[in-house]
Each structure stands twice: as structure tokens, then as C-alpha cells.
Amino acid sequence: MSDGASRAFSSIMSSIDPAMVVVTAAMEDGERAGCLVGFHAQSSIGPERYCVWLSKANYTYRVAANSSHLGIHFLTADDRVLAERFGTLTGDATDKFADLELTSGAGGVPILQSCPHWLVVKRIATLDEGGDHVCMVTERVEAHSAGAFIPFRVSHAEEFTPGHESTARPLPPTERAG
Ligand SMILES: Cc1cc2nc3c(=O)[nH]c(=O)nc-3n(C[C@H](O)[C@H](O)[C@H](O)COP(=O)(O)O)c2cc1C
């Protein structure tokens, strides 16, 4: 829709210019995923809760939906290369973690060693209200920070082409396609 209200909505969203995070996940069998995320927010003070919204198009969504924990890495203004990797490549075709230094947190979730500001969170609820992103409500398990930082923001990612458009949907697995 390109009516006035839609233009105003876009203008407001551009002006708030959110900080970007990389959300990671791993399944019990070791399959791992991660993508750049602009839709995220603290959602409770006590207990410490945090929501991330993952696109139904993304490989990360499919892995995260089968993971107990998520890693949420808060990017700094110096993290452009990392942001581009996680926001423009897709785990459907590439192992984005291949040459990165990693540790693992609760549930085996990958932690990116080059990021000093991160949370490991436990998934406690999922809200799919029919939009193109799904809300994962989580609770803080671990947190690490090197202090105050200048975030990498959505405006810094203007030239990125996402690995998946939000309207894309994966093909059904072969056994269901028939
Ligand atoms: C500026 C920007 C913001 C994005 N915000 C989100 C987001 O909030 N949630 C999400 O699931 N994907 C978001 N994406 C898209 C994914 O990061 C991107 O499609 C990624 O390549 C998907 O990788 P995957 O298929 O391995 O999960 C964003 C991408 C960009 C460039």
C-alpha cells in the first residue's frame, strides 16, 4: 500500500533508526543459523525479557523455531562486515559461521567471539499473528557487555539486499510437495 498512512508509517520507522542485532540459534543436531535483525525490543524489566521478530522467509526462523535458546548480538558501528554477512547471505546456501570464532552458550547456541555485547536467552513463547514475522518472546539466561557502545543502525545497512525478501517462502520438503 502506498497511501499517506503507509508513507507516514515508513517515515516514522526510518526516523527511529533501530540498532541492529545478529540473532543466532542451533538445533540439538548441531544445525546452526543466524541473521541480521532490526525488529527486537526489551519486553519486561522483571523478569528480564526480550522479544525478537524473525521473518518466516528466513532459514534462521526455521532453525530458531526448533531451538531452546537464542543468541542476541548487539552490533557496534564497527561491525559493518559482520552485519553484511548475516543480513545478505542465507543459511539456505552458505554456512555463515564457517570461518568465524565461536563459543557456545546454553542449548548449544553459537556466540560470535568478535561481539562483546550479547545475550543468551531462553525461548518462552512464540506469537504468530499472521504477519510476515514471528515474535519470539525470550528470557535472559546470560549477558555479556564490554560497556557503553555506539550501535550499528538500520540506516547503516541501507545498501544491503537481504538474503530473503520478507514475502519469500521456502519450498515444501520433497516428501510433502507431492
Ligand atoms: C536492514 C535489515 C534488517 C533486517 N531485519 C530483519 C528482522 O528484523 N528479522 C528477520 O528475520 N530478518 C531481518 N532481516 C533479513 C535477514 O537478515 C536476511 O534476509 C538474512 O540474509 C536471512 O538469512 P537466513 O536465511 O540465513 O536466516 C533484515 C535484513 C536487513 C538488511
PDB file of C-alpha atoms and ligand atoms in Angstrom:
ATOM      1  CA  MET A   1       0.000   0.000   0.000  1.00  0.00           C
ATOM      2  CA  SER A   2       1.432   3.431  -0.867  1.00  0.00           C
ATOM      3  CA  ASP A   3      -1.243   5.690   0.663  1.00  0.00           C
ATOM      4  CA  GLY A   4      -0.462   8.594   3.004  1.00  0.00           C
ATOM      5  CA  ALA A   5      -0.729   6.495   6.148  1.00  0.00           C
ATOM      6  CA  SER A   6       1.678   3.930   4.727  1.00  0.00           C
ATOM      7  CA  ARG A   7       4.166   6.678   3.798  1.00  0.00           C
ATOM      8  CA  ALA A   8       3.870   8.142   7.305  1.00  0.00           C
ATOM      9  CA  PHE A   9       4.416   4.695   8.836  1.00  0.00           C
ATOM     10  CA  SER A  10       7.605   4.262   6.752  1.00  0.00           C
ATOM     11  CA  SER A  11       8.802   7.739   7.653  1.00  0.00           C
ATOM     12  CA  ILE A  12       8.361   7.117  11.386  1.00  0.00           C
ATOM     13  CA  MET A  13      10.113   3.735  11.157  1.00  0.00           C
ATOM     14  CA  SER A  14      13.036   5.327   9.266  1.00  0.00           C
ATOM     15  CA  SER A  15      13.365   8.095  11.821  1.00  0.00           C
ATOM     16  CA  ILE A  16      13.644   5.771  14.813  1.00  0.00           C
ATOM     17  CA  ASP A  17      16.587   4.048  13.070  1.00  0.00           C
ATOM     18  CA  PRO A  18      16.865   0.973  15.317  1.00  0.00           C
ATOM     19  CA  ALA A  19      20.120  -0.609  16.422  1.00  0.00           C
ATOM     20  CA  MET A  20      20.840  -3.907  14.692  1.00  0.00           C
ATOM     21  CA  VAL A  21      21.475  -7.315  16.232  1.00  0.00           C
ATOM     22  CA  VAL A  22      22.546 -10.698  14.923  1.00  0.00           C
ATOM     23  CA  VAL A  23      20.285 -13.459  16.246  1.00  0.00           C
ATOM     24  CA  THR A  24      21.774 -16.961  16.307  1.00  0.00           C
ATOM     25  CA  ALA A  25      20.239 -20.364  17.005  1.00  0.00           C
ATOM     26  CA  ALA A  26      21.214 -24.036  16.981  1.00  0.00           C
ATOM     27  CA  MET A  27      19.185 -27.231  16.985  1.00  0.00           C
ATOM     28  CA  GLU A  28      20.050 -30.324  19.031  1.00  0.00           C
ATOM     29  CA  ASP A  29      21.566 -31.994  15.962  1.00  0.00           C
ATOM     30  CA  GLY A  30      24.030 -29.092  15.600  1.00  0.00           C
ATOM     31  CA  GLU A  31      22.328 -27.307  12.692  1.00  0.00           C
ATOM     32  CA  ARG A  32      23.025 -23.596  13.251  1.00  0.00           C
ATOM     33  CA  ALA A  33      21.735 -20.340  11.834  1.00  0.00           C
ATOM     34  CA  GLY A  34      21.908 -16.598  12.272  1.00  0.00           C
ATOM     35  CA  CYS A  35      20.604 -13.441  10.644  1.00  0.00           C
ATOM     36  CA  LEU A  36      20.661  -9.669  10.969  1.00  0.00           C
ATOM     37  CA  VAL A  37      17.578  -8.390  12.828  1.00  0.00           C
ATOM     38  CA  GLY A  38      16.144  -4.908  13.200  1.00  0.00           C
ATOM     39  CA  PHE A  39      12.884  -5.955  14.887  1.00  0.00           C
ATOM     40  CA  HIS A  40      13.763  -6.541  18.558  1.00  0.00           C
ATOM     41  CA  ALA A  41      12.970  -4.989  21.954  1.00  0.00           C
ATOM     42  CA  GLN A  42      13.116  -5.477  25.725  1.00  0.00           C
ATOM     43  CA  SER A  43       9.618  -6.510  26.807  1.00  0.00           C
ATOM     44  CA  SER A  44       9.828  -6.879  30.607  1.00  0.00           C
ATOM     45  CA  ILE A  45      12.078  -5.479  33.372  1.00  0.00           C
ATOM     46  CA  GLY A  46      11.461  -8.157  35.999  1.00  0.00           C
ATOM     47  CA  PRO A  47      11.836 -10.846  34.759  1.00  0.00           C
ATOM     48  CA  GLU A  48      14.272  -9.649  32.111  1.00  0.00           C
ATOM     49  CA  ARG A  49      12.525 -10.479  28.855  1.00  0.00           C
ATOM     50  CA  TYR A  50      13.444  -9.707  25.261  1.00  0.00           C
ATOM     51  CA  CYS A  51      11.487 -10.172  22.009  1.00  0.00           C
ATOM     52  CA  VAL A  52      12.891 -10.747  18.537  1.00  0.00           C
ATOM     53  CA  TRP A  53      10.797 -10.949  15.387  1.00  0.00           C
ATOM     54  CA  LEU A  54      12.047 -13.390  12.770  1.00  0.00           C
ATOM     55  CA  SER A  55      10.919 -13.465   9.151  1.00  0.00           C
ATOM     56  CA  LYS A  56       9.056 -16.600   8.097  1.00  0.00           C
ATOM     57  CA  ALA A  57      11.201 -16.497   4.943  1.00  0.00           C
ATOM     58  CA  ASN A  58      14.468 -16.972   6.798  1.00  0.00           C
ATOM     59  CA  TYR A  59      16.492 -20.091   7.392  1.00  0.00           C
ATOM     60  CA  THR A  60      17.165 -18.648  10.861  1.00  0.00           C
ATOM     61  CA  TYR A  61      13.451 -18.689  11.659  1.00  0.00           C
ATOM     62  CA  ARG A  62      13.204 -22.381  10.807  1.00  0.00           C
ATOM     63  CA  VAL A  63      16.213 -23.271  12.969  1.00  0.00           C
ATOM     64  CA  ALA A  64      15.164 -20.943  15.811  1.00  0.00           C
ATOM     65  CA  ALA A  65      11.672 -22.466  15.899  1.00  0.00           C
ATOM     66  CA  ASN A  66      13.368 -25.775  16.785  1.00  0.00           C
ATOM     67  CA  SER A  67      15.891 -24.318  19.272  1.00  0.00           C
ATOM     68  CA  SER A  68      15.570 -23.866  23.029  1.00  0.00           C
ATOM     69  CA  HIS A  69      17.818 -20.772  23.207  1.00  0.00           C
ATOM     70  CA  LEU A  70      18.858 -17.819  21.044  1.00  0.00           C
ATOM     71  CA  GLY A  71      21.990 -15.661  20.953  1.00  0.00           C
ATOM     72  CA  ILE A  72      21.379 -11.919  20.511  1.00  0.00           C
ATOM     73  CA  HIS A  73      24.500  -9.981  19.496  1.00  0.00           C
ATOM     74  CA  PHE A  74      24.301  -6.179  19.665  1.00  0.00           C
ATOM     75  CA  LEU A  75      26.411  -4.803  16.810  1.00  0.00           C
ATOM     76  CA  THR A  76      28.648  -1.752  17.105  1.00  0.00           C
ATOM     77  CA  ALA A  77      29.310   0.877  14.446  1.00  0.00           C
ATOM     78  CA  ASP A  78      32.477  -1.090  13.546  1.00  0.00           C
ATOM     79  CA  ASP A  79      30.552  -4.289  12.711  1.00  0.00           C
ATOM     80  CA  ARG A  80      29.552  -3.493   9.113  1.00  0.00           C
ATOM     81  CA  VAL A  81      31.261  -6.567   7.630  1.00  0.00           C
ATOM     82  CA  LEU A  82      29.597  -8.907  10.126  1.00  0.00           C
ATOM     83  CA  ALA A  83      26.223  -7.192   9.584  1.00  0.00           C
ATOM     84  CA  GLU A  84      26.538  -7.590   5.824  1.00  0.00           C
ATOM     85  CA  ARG A  85      27.408 -11.284   6.131  1.00  0.00           C
ATOM     86  CA  PHE A  86      24.431 -12.066   8.377  1.00  0.00           C
ATOM     87  CA  GLY A  87      21.970  -9.769   6.584  1.00  0.00           C
ATOM     88  CA  THR A  88      22.685 -10.562   2.937  1.00  0.00           C
ATOM     89  CA  LEU A  89      23.701 -14.244   2.872  1.00  0.00           C
ATOM     90  CA  THR A  90      21.303 -17.072   3.645  1.00  0.00           C
ATOM     91  CA  GLY A  91      21.969 -20.273   5.535  1.00  0.00           C
ATOM     92  CA  ASP A  92      19.928 -21.989   2.844  1.00  0.00           C
ATOM     93  CA  ALA A  93      23.032 -21.672   0.642  1.00  0.00           C
ATOM     94  CA  THR A  94      26.003 -20.761   2.886  1.00  0.00           C
ATOM     95  CA  ASP A  95      27.464 -21.609   6.275  1.00  0.00           C
ATOM     96  CA  LYS A  96      27.826 -18.056   7.604  1.00  0.00           C
ATOM     97  CA  PHE A  97      29.759 -19.337  10.633  1.00  0.00           C
ATOM     98  CA  ALA A  98      32.419 -21.265   8.690  1.00  0.00           C
ATOM     99  CA  ASP A  99      35.439 -19.029   9.371  1.00  0.00           C
ATOM    100  CA  LEU A 100      34.217 -17.210  12.498  1.00  0.00           C
ATOM    101  CA  GLU A 101      35.476 -17.698  16.041  1.00  0.00           C
ATOM    102  CA  LEU A 102      32.658 -19.122  18.133  1.00  0.00           C
ATOM    103  CA  THR A 103      31.853 -20.385  21.583  1.00  0.00           C
ATOM    104  CA  SER A 104      28.586 -21.997  22.520  1.00  0.00           C
ATOM    105  CA  GLY A 105      26.086 -20.946  25.156  1.00  0.00           C
ATOM    106  CA  ALA A 106      23.095 -22.676  26.728  1.00  0.00           C
ATOM    107  CA  GLY A 107      21.390 -25.087  24.344  1.00  0.00           C
ATOM    108  CA  GLY A 108      24.489 -25.042  22.124  1.00  0.00           C
ATOM    109  CA  VAL A 109      23.661 -21.607  20.712  1.00  0.00           C
ATOM    110  CA  PRO A 110      26.598 -20.069  18.751  1.00  0.00           C
ATOM    111  CA  ILE A 111      28.184 -16.978  20.330  1.00  0.00           C
ATOM    112  CA  LEU A 112      30.204 -14.764  17.971  1.00  0.00           C
ATOM    113  CA  GLN A 113      33.538 -14.085  19.648  1.00  0.00           C
ATOM    114  CA  SER A 114      34.074 -10.785  17.845  1.00  0.00           C
ATOM    115  CA  CYS A 115      30.951  -9.329  19.532  1.00  0.00           C
ATOM    116  CA  PRO A 116      31.471  -8.174  23.114  1.00  0.00           C
ATOM    117  CA  HIS A 117      27.785  -7.302  23.721  1.00  0.00           C
ATOM    118  CA  TRP A 118      25.427 -10.270  23.724  1.00  0.00           C
ATOM    119  CA  LEU A 119      22.619 -12.116  25.459  1.00  0.00           C
ATOM    120  CA  VAL A 120      21.804 -15.784  25.593  1.00  0.00           C
ATOM    121  CA  VAL A 121      18.056 -16.079  26.038  1.00  0.00           C
ATOM    122  CA  LYS A 122      15.646 -18.942  26.576  1.00  0.00           C
ATOM    123  CA  ARG A 123      12.579 -19.091  24.363  1.00  0.00           C
ATOM    124  CA  ILE A 124       9.395 -18.984  26.450  1.00  0.00           C
ATOM    125  CA  ALA A 125       6.618 -18.159  23.936  1.00  0.00           C
ATOM    126  CA  THR A 126       6.012 -17.634  20.231  1.00  0.00           C
ATOM    127  CA  LEU A 127       3.439 -15.324  18.673  1.00  0.00           C
ATOM    128  CA  ASP A 128       2.455 -15.778  15.036  1.00  0.00           C
ATOM    129  CA  GLU A 129      -0.381 -13.338  14.457  1.00  0.00           C
ATOM    130  CA  GLY A 130      -0.368 -13.887  10.701  1.00  0.00           C
ATOM    131  CA  GLY A 131       2.168 -11.257   9.649  1.00  0.00           C
ATOM    132  CA  ASP A 132       5.394 -11.919   7.808  1.00  0.00           C
ATOM    133  CA  HIS A 133       7.470 -12.040  11.025  1.00  0.00           C
ATOM    134  CA  VAL A 134       7.008 -14.240  14.108  1.00  0.00           C
ATOM    135  CA  CYS A 135       7.594 -12.871  17.624  1.00  0.00           C
ATOM    136  CA  MET A 136       9.825 -14.985  19.835  1.00  0.00           C
ATOM    137  CA  VAL A 137       9.440 -13.988  23.471  1.00  0.00           C
ATOM    138  CA  THR A 138      12.512 -14.885  25.491  1.00  0.00           C
ATOM    139  CA  GLU A 139      14.023 -14.590  28.954  1.00  0.00           C
ATOM    140  CA  ARG A 140      17.615 -13.619  29.685  1.00  0.00           C
ATOM    141  CA  VAL A 141      19.880 -16.507  30.729  1.00  0.00           C
ATOM    142  CA  GLU A 142      23.340 -14.966  30.183  1.00  0.00           C
ATOM    143  CA  ALA A 143      24.526 -11.449  29.333  1.00  0.00           C
ATOM    144  CA  HIS A 144      27.911 -10.019  28.499  1.00  0.00           C
ATOM    145  CA  SER A 145      28.952  -6.447  27.729  1.00  0.00           C
ATOM    146  CA  ALA A 146      32.194  -4.506  27.438  1.00  0.00           C
ATOM    147  CA  GLY A 147      30.379  -1.273  28.424  1.00  0.00           C
ATOM    148  CA  ALA A 148      28.658   1.503  26.509  1.00  0.00           C
ATOM    149  CA  PHE A 149      28.909   1.386  22.704  1.00  0.00           C
ATOM    150  CA  ILE A 150      27.768   3.123  19.542  1.00  0.00           C
ATOM    151  CA  PRO A 151      25.359   0.784  17.732  1.00  0.00           C
ATOM    152  CA  PHE A 152      25.314  -0.258  14.084  1.00  0.00           C
ATOM    153  CA  ARG A 153      21.936   1.044  12.944  1.00  0.00           C
ATOM    154  CA  VAL A 154      19.464   0.174  10.203  1.00  0.00           C
ATOM    155  CA  SER A 155      20.461   3.362   8.330  1.00  0.00           C
ATOM    156  CA  HIS A 156      23.999   1.925   8.061  1.00  0.00           C
ATOM    157  CA  ALA A 157      22.544  -1.119   6.252  1.00  0.00           C
ATOM    158  CA  GLU A 158      20.628   0.821   3.572  1.00  0.00           C
ATOM    159  CA  GLU A 159      22.605  -0.750   0.714  1.00  0.00           C
ATOM    160  CA  PHE A 160      22.210  -4.335   1.919  1.00  0.00           C
ATOM    161  CA  THR A 161      19.993  -6.695  -0.067  1.00  0.00           C
ATOM    162  CA  PRO A 162      18.514  -9.200   2.424  1.00  0.00           C
ATOM    163  CA  GLY A 163      19.250 -12.880   1.791  1.00  0.00           C
ATOM    164  CA  HIS A 164      15.480 -13.433   1.696  1.00  0.00           C
ATOM    165  CA  GLU A 165      12.693 -10.971   0.899  1.00  0.00           C
ATOM    166  CA  SER A 166      10.099 -10.951   3.683  1.00  0.00           C
ATOM    167  CA  THR A 167       7.450 -12.287   1.292  1.00  0.00           C
ATOM    168  CA  ALA A 168       9.534 -15.297   0.170  1.00  0.00           C
ATOM    169  CA  ARG A 169       8.555 -18.728   1.474  1.00  0.00           C
ATOM    170  CA  PRO A 170      10.672 -21.884   1.382  1.00  0.00           C
ATOM    171  CA  LEU A 171       9.529 -24.630  -0.952  1.00  0.00           C
ATOM    172  CA  PRO A 172       7.936 -27.532   0.922  1.00  0.00           C
ATOM    173  CA  PRO A 173      10.212 -30.518   1.511  1.00  0.00           C
ATOM    174  CA  THR A 174      10.050 -33.061  -1.326  1.00  0.00           C
ATOM    175  CA  GLU A 175       8.033 -35.580   0.675  1.00  0.00           C
ATOM    176  CA  ARG A 176       5.270 -33.018   1.272  1.00  0.00           C
ATOM    177  CA  ALA A 177       5.422 -31.436  -2.190  1.00  0.00           C
ATOM    178  CA  GLY A 178       3.620 -34.367  -3.750  1.00  0.00           C
TER     179      GLY A 178
HETATM  180  C1  LIG B   1      18.451  -3.778   7.469  1.00  0.00           C
HETATM  181  C2  LIG B   1      17.928  -5.188   7.624  1.00  0.00           C
HETATM  182  C3  LIG B   1      17.043  -5.502   8.645  1.00  0.00           C
HETATM  183  C4  LIG B   1      16.555  -6.812   8.788  1.00  0.00           C
HETATM  184  N1  LIG B   1      15.692  -7.112   9.821  1.00  0.00           N
HETATM  185  C5  LIG B   1      15.249  -8.382   9.969  1.00  0.00           C
HETATM  186  C6  LIG B   1      14.412  -8.736  11.072  1.00  0.00           C
HETATM  187  O1  LIG B   1      14.049  -7.908  11.908  1.00  0.00           O
HETATM  188  N2  LIG B   1      14.032 -10.039  11.201  1.00  0.00           N
HETATM  189  C7  LIG B   1      14.432 -11.004  10.307  1.00  0.00           C
HETATM  190  O2  LIG B   1      14.068 -12.175  10.485  1.00  0.00           O
HETATM  191  N3  LIG B   1      15.199 -10.698   9.233  1.00  0.00           N
HETATM  192  C8  LIG B   1      15.630  -9.411   9.058  1.00  0.00           C
HETATM  193  N4  LIG B   1      16.434  -9.095   8.002  1.00  0.00           N
HETATM  194  C9  LIG B   1      16.654 -10.091   6.945  1.00  0.00           C
HETATM  195  C10 LIG B   1      17.712 -11.144   7.201  1.00  0.00           C
HETATM  196  O3  LIG B   1      18.785 -10.679   7.990  1.00  0.00           O
HETATM  197  C11 LIG B   1      18.263 -11.643   5.848  1.00  0.00           C
HETATM  198  O4  LIG B   1      17.227 -11.990   4.945  1.00  0.00           O
HETATM  199  C12 LIG B   1      19.212 -12.824   6.019  1.00  0.00           C
HETATM  200  O5  LIG B   1      20.002 -12.932   4.857  1.00  0.00           O
HETATM  201  C13 LIG B   1      18.469 -14.131   6.282  1.00  0.00           C
HETATM  202  O6  LIG B   1      19.409 -15.163   6.477  1.00  0.00           O
HETATM  203  P1  LIG B   1      18.945 -16.674   6.754  1.00  0.00           P
HETATM  204  O7  LIG B   1      18.082 -17.096   5.587  1.00  0.00           O
HETATM  205  O8  LIG B   1      20.241 -17.419   6.872  1.00  0.00           O
HETATM  206  O9  LIG B   1      18.191 -16.653   8.036  1.00  0.00           O
HETATM  207  C14 LIG B   1      16.956  -7.805   7.867  1.00  0.00           C
HETATM  208  C15 LIG B   1      17.877  -7.504   6.852  1.00  0.00           C
HETATM  209  C16 LIG B   1      18.366  -6.214   6.721  1.00  0.00           C
HETATM  210  C17 LIG B   1      19.363  -5.927   5.629  1.00  0.00           C
END
